[in-house]
PDB file of C-alpha atoms in Angstrom:
ATOM      1  CA  MET A   1       0.000   0.000   0.000  1.00 44.00           C
ATOM      2  CA  ALA A   2       1.481   3.347  -0.988  1.00 47.00           C
ATOM      3  CA  LYS A   3       1.555   6.060   1.595  1.00 46.00           C
ATOM      4  CA  MET A   4       0.131   9.350   0.550  1.00 46.00           C
ATOM      5  CA  GLN A   5       1.890  12.433   1.804  1.00 47.00           C
ATOM      6  CA  THR A   6      -0.171  15.463   2.503  1.00 47.00           C
ATOM      7  CA  ALA A   7       1.305  18.899   2.207  1.00 46.00           C
ATOM      8  CA  ALA A   8       1.460  20.928   5.364  1.00 46.00           C
ATOM      9  CA  PRO A   9      -0.992  23.798   5.343  1.00 48.00           C
ATOM     10  CA  ALA A  10       0.770  26.900   4.112  1.00 49.00           C
ATOM     11  CA  ALA A  11       0.938  29.978   6.261  1.00 49.00           C
ATOM     12  CA  PRO A  12      -1.611  32.560   5.218  1.00 57.00           C
ATOM     13  CA  VAL A  13      -0.168  34.858   2.609  1.00 61.00           C
ATOM     14  CA  MET A  14      -0.444  38.532   3.479  1.00 65.00           C
ATOM     15  CA  ASP A  15       0.071  41.349   1.049  1.00 80.00           C
ATOM     16  CA  GLU A  16       2.076  44.457   1.919  1.00 84.00           C
ATOM     17  CA  ALA A  17      -0.957  46.468   3.023  1.00 84.00           C
ATOM     18  CA  GLU A  18      -2.068  43.746   5.443  1.00 84.00           C
ATOM     19  CA  LEU A  19       1.489  43.426   6.829  1.00 83.00           C
ATOM     20  CA  ALA A  20       1.731  47.189   7.294  1.00 85.00           C
ATOM     21  CA  GLU A  21      -1.624  47.236   9.095  1.00 85.00           C
ATOM     22  CA  MET A  22      -0.539  44.342  11.343  1.00 83.00           C
ATOM     23  CA  ARG A  23       2.729  46.153  12.179  1.00 83.00           C
ATOM     24  CA  ARG A  24       0.748  49.310  12.968  1.00 85.00           C
ATOM     25  CA  LEU A  25      -1.619  47.407  15.248  1.00 84.00           C
ATOM     26  CA  ILE A  26       1.155  45.580  17.086  1.00 82.00           C
ATOM     27  CA  PHE A  27       3.620  48.439  17.490  1.00 82.00           C
ATOM     28  CA  ASP A  28       1.698  51.724  17.285  1.00 84.00           C
ATOM     29  CA  ALA A  29      -2.049  51.334  17.801  1.00 84.00           C
ATOM     30  CA  PRO A  30      -3.690  51.543  21.233  1.00 87.00           C
ATOM     31  CA  ILE A  31      -3.912  48.202  23.063  1.00 86.00           C
ATOM     32  CA  ALA A  32      -7.722  48.278  22.950  1.00 86.00           C
ATOM     33  CA  GLU A  33      -7.662  48.549  19.143  1.00 87.00           C
ATOM     34  CA  LEU A  34      -5.195  45.640  18.904  1.00 84.00           C
ATOM     35  CA  ALA A  35      -7.342  43.489  21.215  1.00 86.00           C
ATOM     36  CA  GLU A  36     -10.539  44.312  19.275  1.00 88.00           C
ATOM     37  CA  SER A  37      -9.009  43.646  15.853  1.00 87.00           C
ATOM     38  CA  GLN A  38      -7.546  40.294  16.920  1.00 87.00           C
ATOM     39  CA  GLY A  39     -10.533  39.232  19.009  1.00 89.00           C
ATOM     40  CA  ILE A  40      -8.464  38.776  22.167  1.00 90.00           C
ATOM     41  CA  SER A  41      -8.556  40.191  25.685  1.00 89.00           C
ATOM     42  CA  ILE A  42      -6.608  43.288  26.751  1.00 87.00           C
ATOM     43  CA  ASP A  43      -4.191  41.102  28.749  1.00 91.00           C
ATOM     44  CA  GLU A  44      -3.539  38.889  25.735  1.00 90.00           C
ATOM     45  CA  ALA A  45      -3.033  41.991  23.568  1.00 88.00           C
ATOM     46  CA  VAL A  46      -0.476  43.360  26.038  1.00 88.00           C
ATOM     47  CA  LYS A  47       1.328  39.997  26.055  1.00 89.00           C
ATOM     48  CA  LEU A  48       1.293  39.892  22.238  1.00 87.00           C
ATOM     49  CA  ARG A  49       2.700  43.432  21.984  1.00 86.00           C
ATOM     50  CA  VAL A  50       5.477  42.675  24.491  1.00 86.00           C
ATOM     51  CA  GLU A  51       6.430  39.444  22.698  1.00 85.00           C
ATOM     52  CA  LYS A  52       6.516  41.124  19.295  1.00 85.00           C
ATOM     53  CA  ASN A  53       8.538  44.076  20.632  1.00 82.00           C
ATOM     54  CA  LEU A  54      11.057  41.707  22.183  1.00 77.00           C
ATOM     55  CA  GLU A  55      11.335  39.779  18.929  1.00 77.00           C
ATOM     56  CA  ALA A  56      11.886  42.993  16.974  1.00 78.00           C
ATOM     57  CA  ALA A  57      14.429  44.466  19.414  1.00 76.00           C
ATOM     58  CA  GLU A  58      18.040  44.064  18.382  1.00 79.00           C
ATOM     59  CA  VAL A  59      20.308  43.331  21.317  1.00 78.00           C
ATOM     60  CA  PRO A  60      23.548  45.301  21.030  1.00 86.00           C
ATOM     61  CA  ILE A  61      26.553  43.020  20.571  1.00 86.00           C
ATOM     62  CA  GLU A  62      30.165  44.105  20.923  1.00 90.00           C
ATOM     63  CA  VAL A  63      33.062  41.697  20.390  1.00 90.00           C
ATOM     64  CA  THR A  64      36.574  42.552  21.594  1.00 91.00           C
ATOM     65  CA  VAL A  65      39.257  40.339  20.055  1.00 92.00           C
ATOM     66  CA  ARG A  66      42.811  39.683  21.239  1.00 92.00           C
ATOM     67  CA  PRO A  67      44.748  38.204  18.297  1.00 92.00           C
ATOM     68  CA  ILE A  68      47.438  35.652  19.126  1.00 91.00           C
ATOM     69  CA  GLU A  69      50.052  33.791  17.176  1.00 90.00           C
ATOM     70  CA  ARG A  70      48.093  30.995  15.531  1.00 90.00           C
ATOM     71  CA  MET A  71      47.753  27.765  17.445  1.00 91.00           C
ATOM     72  CA  GLY A  72      46.262  25.382  14.901  1.00 91.00           C
ATOM     73  CA  LYS A  73      43.012  27.017  13.787  1.00 92.00           C
ATOM     74  CA  THR A  74      42.759  29.297  16.836  1.00 92.00           C
ATOM     75  CA  MET A  75      43.524  32.878  15.803  1.00 92.00           C
ATOM     76  CA  GLY A  76      42.688  34.692  19.027  1.00 93.00           C
ATOM     77  CA  PHE A  77      40.441  35.034  22.033  1.00 94.00           C
ATOM     78  CA  ALA A  78      37.401  37.249  22.403  1.00 93.00           C
ATOM     79  CA  SER A  79      35.150  38.833  24.984  1.00 92.00           C
ATOM     80  CA  VAL A  80      31.526  39.291  23.967  1.00 91.00           C
ATOM     81  CA  ASN A  81      29.309  42.030  25.419  1.00 91.00           C
ATOM     82  CA  ILE A  82      25.672  41.120  24.788  1.00 85.00           C
ATOM     83  CA  GLY A  83      23.428  43.912  25.999  1.00 82.00           C
ATOM     84  CA  GLY A  84      25.576  44.659  29.056  1.00 84.00           C
ATOM     85  CA  MET A  85      26.470  41.050  29.940  1.00 87.00           C
ATOM     86  CA  VAL A  86      30.115  40.170  29.197  1.00 90.00           C
ATOM     87  CA  VAL A  87      31.235  36.611  28.490  1.00 90.00           C
ATOM     88  CA  ASP A  88      35.003  36.026  28.222  1.00 91.00           C
ATOM     89  CA  ASP A  89      37.197  33.318  26.735  1.00 90.00           C
ATOM     90  CA  PHE A  90      35.537  32.741  23.377  1.00 92.00           C
ATOM     91  CA  ARG A  91      38.020  31.357  20.864  1.00 92.00           C
ATOM     92  CA  VAL A  92      38.278  32.991  17.426  1.00 92.00           C
ATOM     93  CA  ILE A  93      38.651  30.092  15.009  1.00 92.00           C
ATOM     94  CA  ASP A  94      39.451  30.074  11.291  1.00 91.00           C
ATOM     95  CA  GLY A  95      37.159  27.342  10.000  1.00 89.00           C
ATOM     96  CA  LYS A  96      36.580  26.045   6.501  1.00 90.00           C
ATOM     97  CA  ASN A  97      33.499  28.329   6.202  1.00 87.00           C
ATOM     98  CA  GLY A  98      35.237  31.420   7.606  1.00 87.00           C
ATOM     99  CA  VAL A  99      35.917  32.919  11.012  1.00 88.00           C
ATOM    100  CA  PHE A 100      33.641  31.914  13.877  1.00 89.00           C
ATOM    101  CA  LEU A 101      33.514  32.015  17.664  1.00 90.00           C
ATOM    102  CA  GLY A 102      34.164  28.834  19.599  1.00 89.00           C
ATOM    103  CA  MET A 103      32.271  28.730  22.876  1.00 91.00           C
ATOM    104  CA  PRO A 104      34.168  29.062  26.157  1.00 92.00           C
ATOM    105  CA  SER A 105      34.808  25.727  27.827  1.00 90.00           C
ATOM    106  CA  LYS A 106      36.482  24.175  30.836  1.00 91.00           C
ATOM    107  CA  PRO A 107      38.138  20.806  31.386  1.00 92.00           C
ATOM    108  CA  ASP A 108      35.738  17.967  32.165  1.00 91.00           C
ATOM    109  CA  PRO A 109      37.257  14.482  32.367  1.00 91.00           C
ATOM    110  CA  THR A 110      33.811  12.852  32.153  1.00 91.00           C
ATOM    111  CA  SER A 111      32.991  14.272  28.711  1.00 88.00           C
ATOM    112  CA  ARG A 112      33.873  12.658  25.410  1.00 90.00           C
ATOM    113  CA  THR A 113      36.189  15.507  24.324  1.00 88.00           C
ATOM    114  CA  GLY A 114      37.615  16.291  27.748  1.00 90.00           C
ATOM    115  CA  TYR A 115      35.986  19.743  27.784  1.00 89.00           C
ATOM    116  CA  ARG A 116      32.549  21.095  28.616  1.00 90.00           C
ATOM    117  CA  SER A 117      31.068  24.277  27.165  1.00 88.00           C
ATOM    118  CA  THR A 118      30.318  26.965  29.727  1.00 89.00           C
ATOM    119  CA  ALA A 119      28.155  29.051  27.381  1.00 87.00           C
ATOM    120  CA  ARG A 120      25.812  28.169  24.541  1.00 87.00           C
ATOM    121  CA  VAL A 121      24.040  30.115  21.827  1.00 85.00           C
ATOM    122  CA  MET A 122      20.652  28.622  21.095  1.00 87.00           C
ATOM    123  CA  ASP A 123      19.524  31.080  18.390  1.00 83.00           C
ATOM    124  CA  ARG A 124      21.077  30.648  14.921  1.00 87.00           C
ATOM    125  CA  HIS A 125      20.540  34.331  14.060  1.00 84.00           C
ATOM    126  CA  LEU A 126      22.435  35.389  17.195  1.00 84.00           C
ATOM    127  CA  GLN A 127      25.267  32.961  16.358  1.00 87.00           C
ATOM    128  CA  GLU A 128      25.551  34.480  12.878  1.00 89.00           C
ATOM    129  CA  ARG A 129      25.672  37.996  14.356  1.00 88.00           C
ATOM    130  CA  LEU A 130      28.383  36.888  16.805  1.00 89.00           C
ATOM    131  CA  ASP A 131      30.450  35.298  14.048  1.00 90.00           C
ATOM    132  CA  ALA A 132      30.203  38.420  11.864  1.00 90.00           C
ATOM    133  CA  ALA A 133      31.154  40.661  14.803  1.00 90.00           C
ATOM    134  CA  ALA A 134      34.083  38.357  15.623  1.00 90.00           C
ATOM    135  CA  ALA A 135      35.407  38.483  12.060  1.00 91.00           C
ATOM    136  CA  GLN A 136      35.121  42.275  12.012  1.00 92.00           C
ATOM    137  CA  GLY A 137      36.673  42.587  15.484  1.00 91.00           C
ATOM    138  CA  TYR A 138      39.570  40.319  14.529  1.00 92.00           C
ATOM    139  CA  THR A 139      40.256  42.327  11.363  1.00 91.00           C
ATOM    140  CA  GLN A 140      40.211  45.625  13.288  1.00 92.00           C
ATOM    141  CA  ALA A 141      42.500  44.252  16.019  1.00 92.00           C
ATOM    142  CA  VAL A 142      45.031  42.976  13.477  1.00 91.00           C
ATOM    143  CA  GLU A 143      44.975  46.287  11.558  1.00 92.00           C
ATOM    144  CA  LYS A 144      45.563  48.148  14.824  1.00 92.00           C
ATOM    145  CA  LEU A 145      48.535  45.887  15.665  1.00 90.00           C
ATOM    146  CA  ILE A 146      50.032  46.363  12.198  1.00 89.00           C
ATOM    147  CA  ALA A 147      49.675  50.161  12.407  1.00 89.00           C
ATOM    148  CA  ARG A 148      51.260  50.140  15.864  1.00 89.00           C
ATOM    149  CA  ALA A 149      54.178  47.980  14.672  1.00 86.00           C
ATOM    150  CA  GLU A 150      54.787  50.227  11.679  1.00 83.00           C
ATOM    151  CA  ALA A 151      54.766  53.316  13.899  1.00 83.00           C
ATOM    152  CA  LEU A 152      57.387  51.784  16.188  1.00 83.00           C
ATOM    153  CA  ARG A 153      59.554  50.298  13.413  1.00 79.00           C
ATOM    154  CA  PRO A 154      62.718  52.319  12.712  1.00 77.00           C
ATOM    155  CA  ALA A 155      63.071  53.812   9.251  1.00 72.00           C
ATOM    156  CA  PRO A 156      65.157  51.869   6.706  1.00 80.00           C
ATOM    157  CA  ILE A 157      68.884  52.768   6.547  1.00 83.00           C
ATOM    158  CA  ARG A 158      68.512  54.643   3.239  1.00 86.00           C
ATOM    159  CA  GLU A 159      65.874  56.932   4.741  1.00 84.00           C
ATOM    160  CA  GLN A 160      68.044  57.432   7.844  1.00 83.00           C
ATOM    161  CA  MET A 161      71.065  58.356   5.671  1.00 88.00           C
ATOM    162  CA  ALA A 162      68.991  60.751   3.546  1.00 89.00           C
ATOM    163  CA  GLU A 163      67.643  62.426   6.708  1.00 89.00           C
ATOM    164  CA  ALA A 164      71.179  62.719   8.126  1.00 90.00           C
ATOM    165  CA  THR A 165      72.373  64.297   4.852  1.00 92.00           C
ATOM    166  CA  ARG A 166      69.550  66.862   4.946  1.00 93.00           C
ATOM    167  CA  GLU A 167      70.352  67.732   8.568  1.00 92.00           C
ATOM    168  CA  ALA A 168      74.076  68.073   7.777  1.00 90.00           C
ATOM    169  CA  ASP A 169      73.344  70.309   4.776  1.00 90.00           C
ATOM    170  CA  LYS A 170      71.090  72.486   6.938  1.00 89.00           C
ATOM    171  CA  SER A 171      73.736  72.683   9.673  1.00 88.00           C
ATOM    172  CA  ASN A 172      76.500  73.525   7.185  1.00 86.00           C
ATOM    173  CA  ALA A 173      74.390  76.205   5.521  1.00 86.00           C
ATOM    174  CA  ALA A 174      73.941  77.939   8.883  1.00 85.00           C
ATOM    175  CA  ARG A 175      77.712  78.123   9.516  1.00 84.00           C
ATOM    176  CA  PRO A 176      79.696  81.057   8.223  1.00 81.00           C
ATOM    177  CA  ALA A 177      81.882  80.287   5.240  1.00 75.00           C
ATOM    178  CA  PRO A 178      85.593  79.889   6.057  1.00 72.00           C
ATOM    179  CA  THR A 179      87.765  82.817   5.139  1.00 71.00           C
ATOM    180  CA  LYS A 180      90.427  82.285   2.546  1.00 71.00           C
ATOM    181  CA  GLY A 181      93.803  83.820   2.671  1.00 64.00           C
ATOM    182  CA  LYS A 182      96.714  84.415   5.015  1.00 63.00           C
ATOM    183  CA  GLU A 183      94.562  85.412   8.023  1.00 61.00           C
ATOM    184  CA  ALA A 184      92.909  82.003   8.187  1.00 56.00           C
ATOM    185  CA  ARG A 185      96.323  80.244   8.318  1.00 59.00           C
ATOM    186  CA  ASP A 186      97.734  82.438  11.086  1.00 57.00           C
ATOM    187  CA  ASP A 187      95.250  81.107  13.686  1.00 56.00           C
ATOM    188  CA  ARG A 188      96.929  77.699  13.738  1.00 55.00           C
TER     189      ARG A 188
END
């Protein structure tokens, strides 16, 4: 007997005007209007508005990276500030799909790998934002280190010699010219 597969019911398709009206009701309209239009109580309308506002709110993320000399695929360590909460000891890893953050972990002899994660990211969108911020933070940290190294690096010998020649020419131009003749020889 062949099994028949039924398609899952598709989500109702809304045009732009309906979406704009729904956004207006959820974010801008009075609670009573939202409750009336959705056929729900005031308490349910308040809960709906809070949930939708939380979903729409972007949590500020700041990643501070400390580049290190590469150890395998590990390129550095990072601290992540997520809306005022700081989590340290993320590893910045150069994977086959690009730079990403490895979660902080601690030794655990009972686990299969010998380590246990101390932080987890459950939302894929948040993980993607963290990875993008880590890549950007790593690039900025490396550029800052390169600029600092170049500022501290002494000039090449040719530039040093050219600068010394300019200084000597300037110093010699400021001196009075030696006098020629018998008077100059008598001072010996």
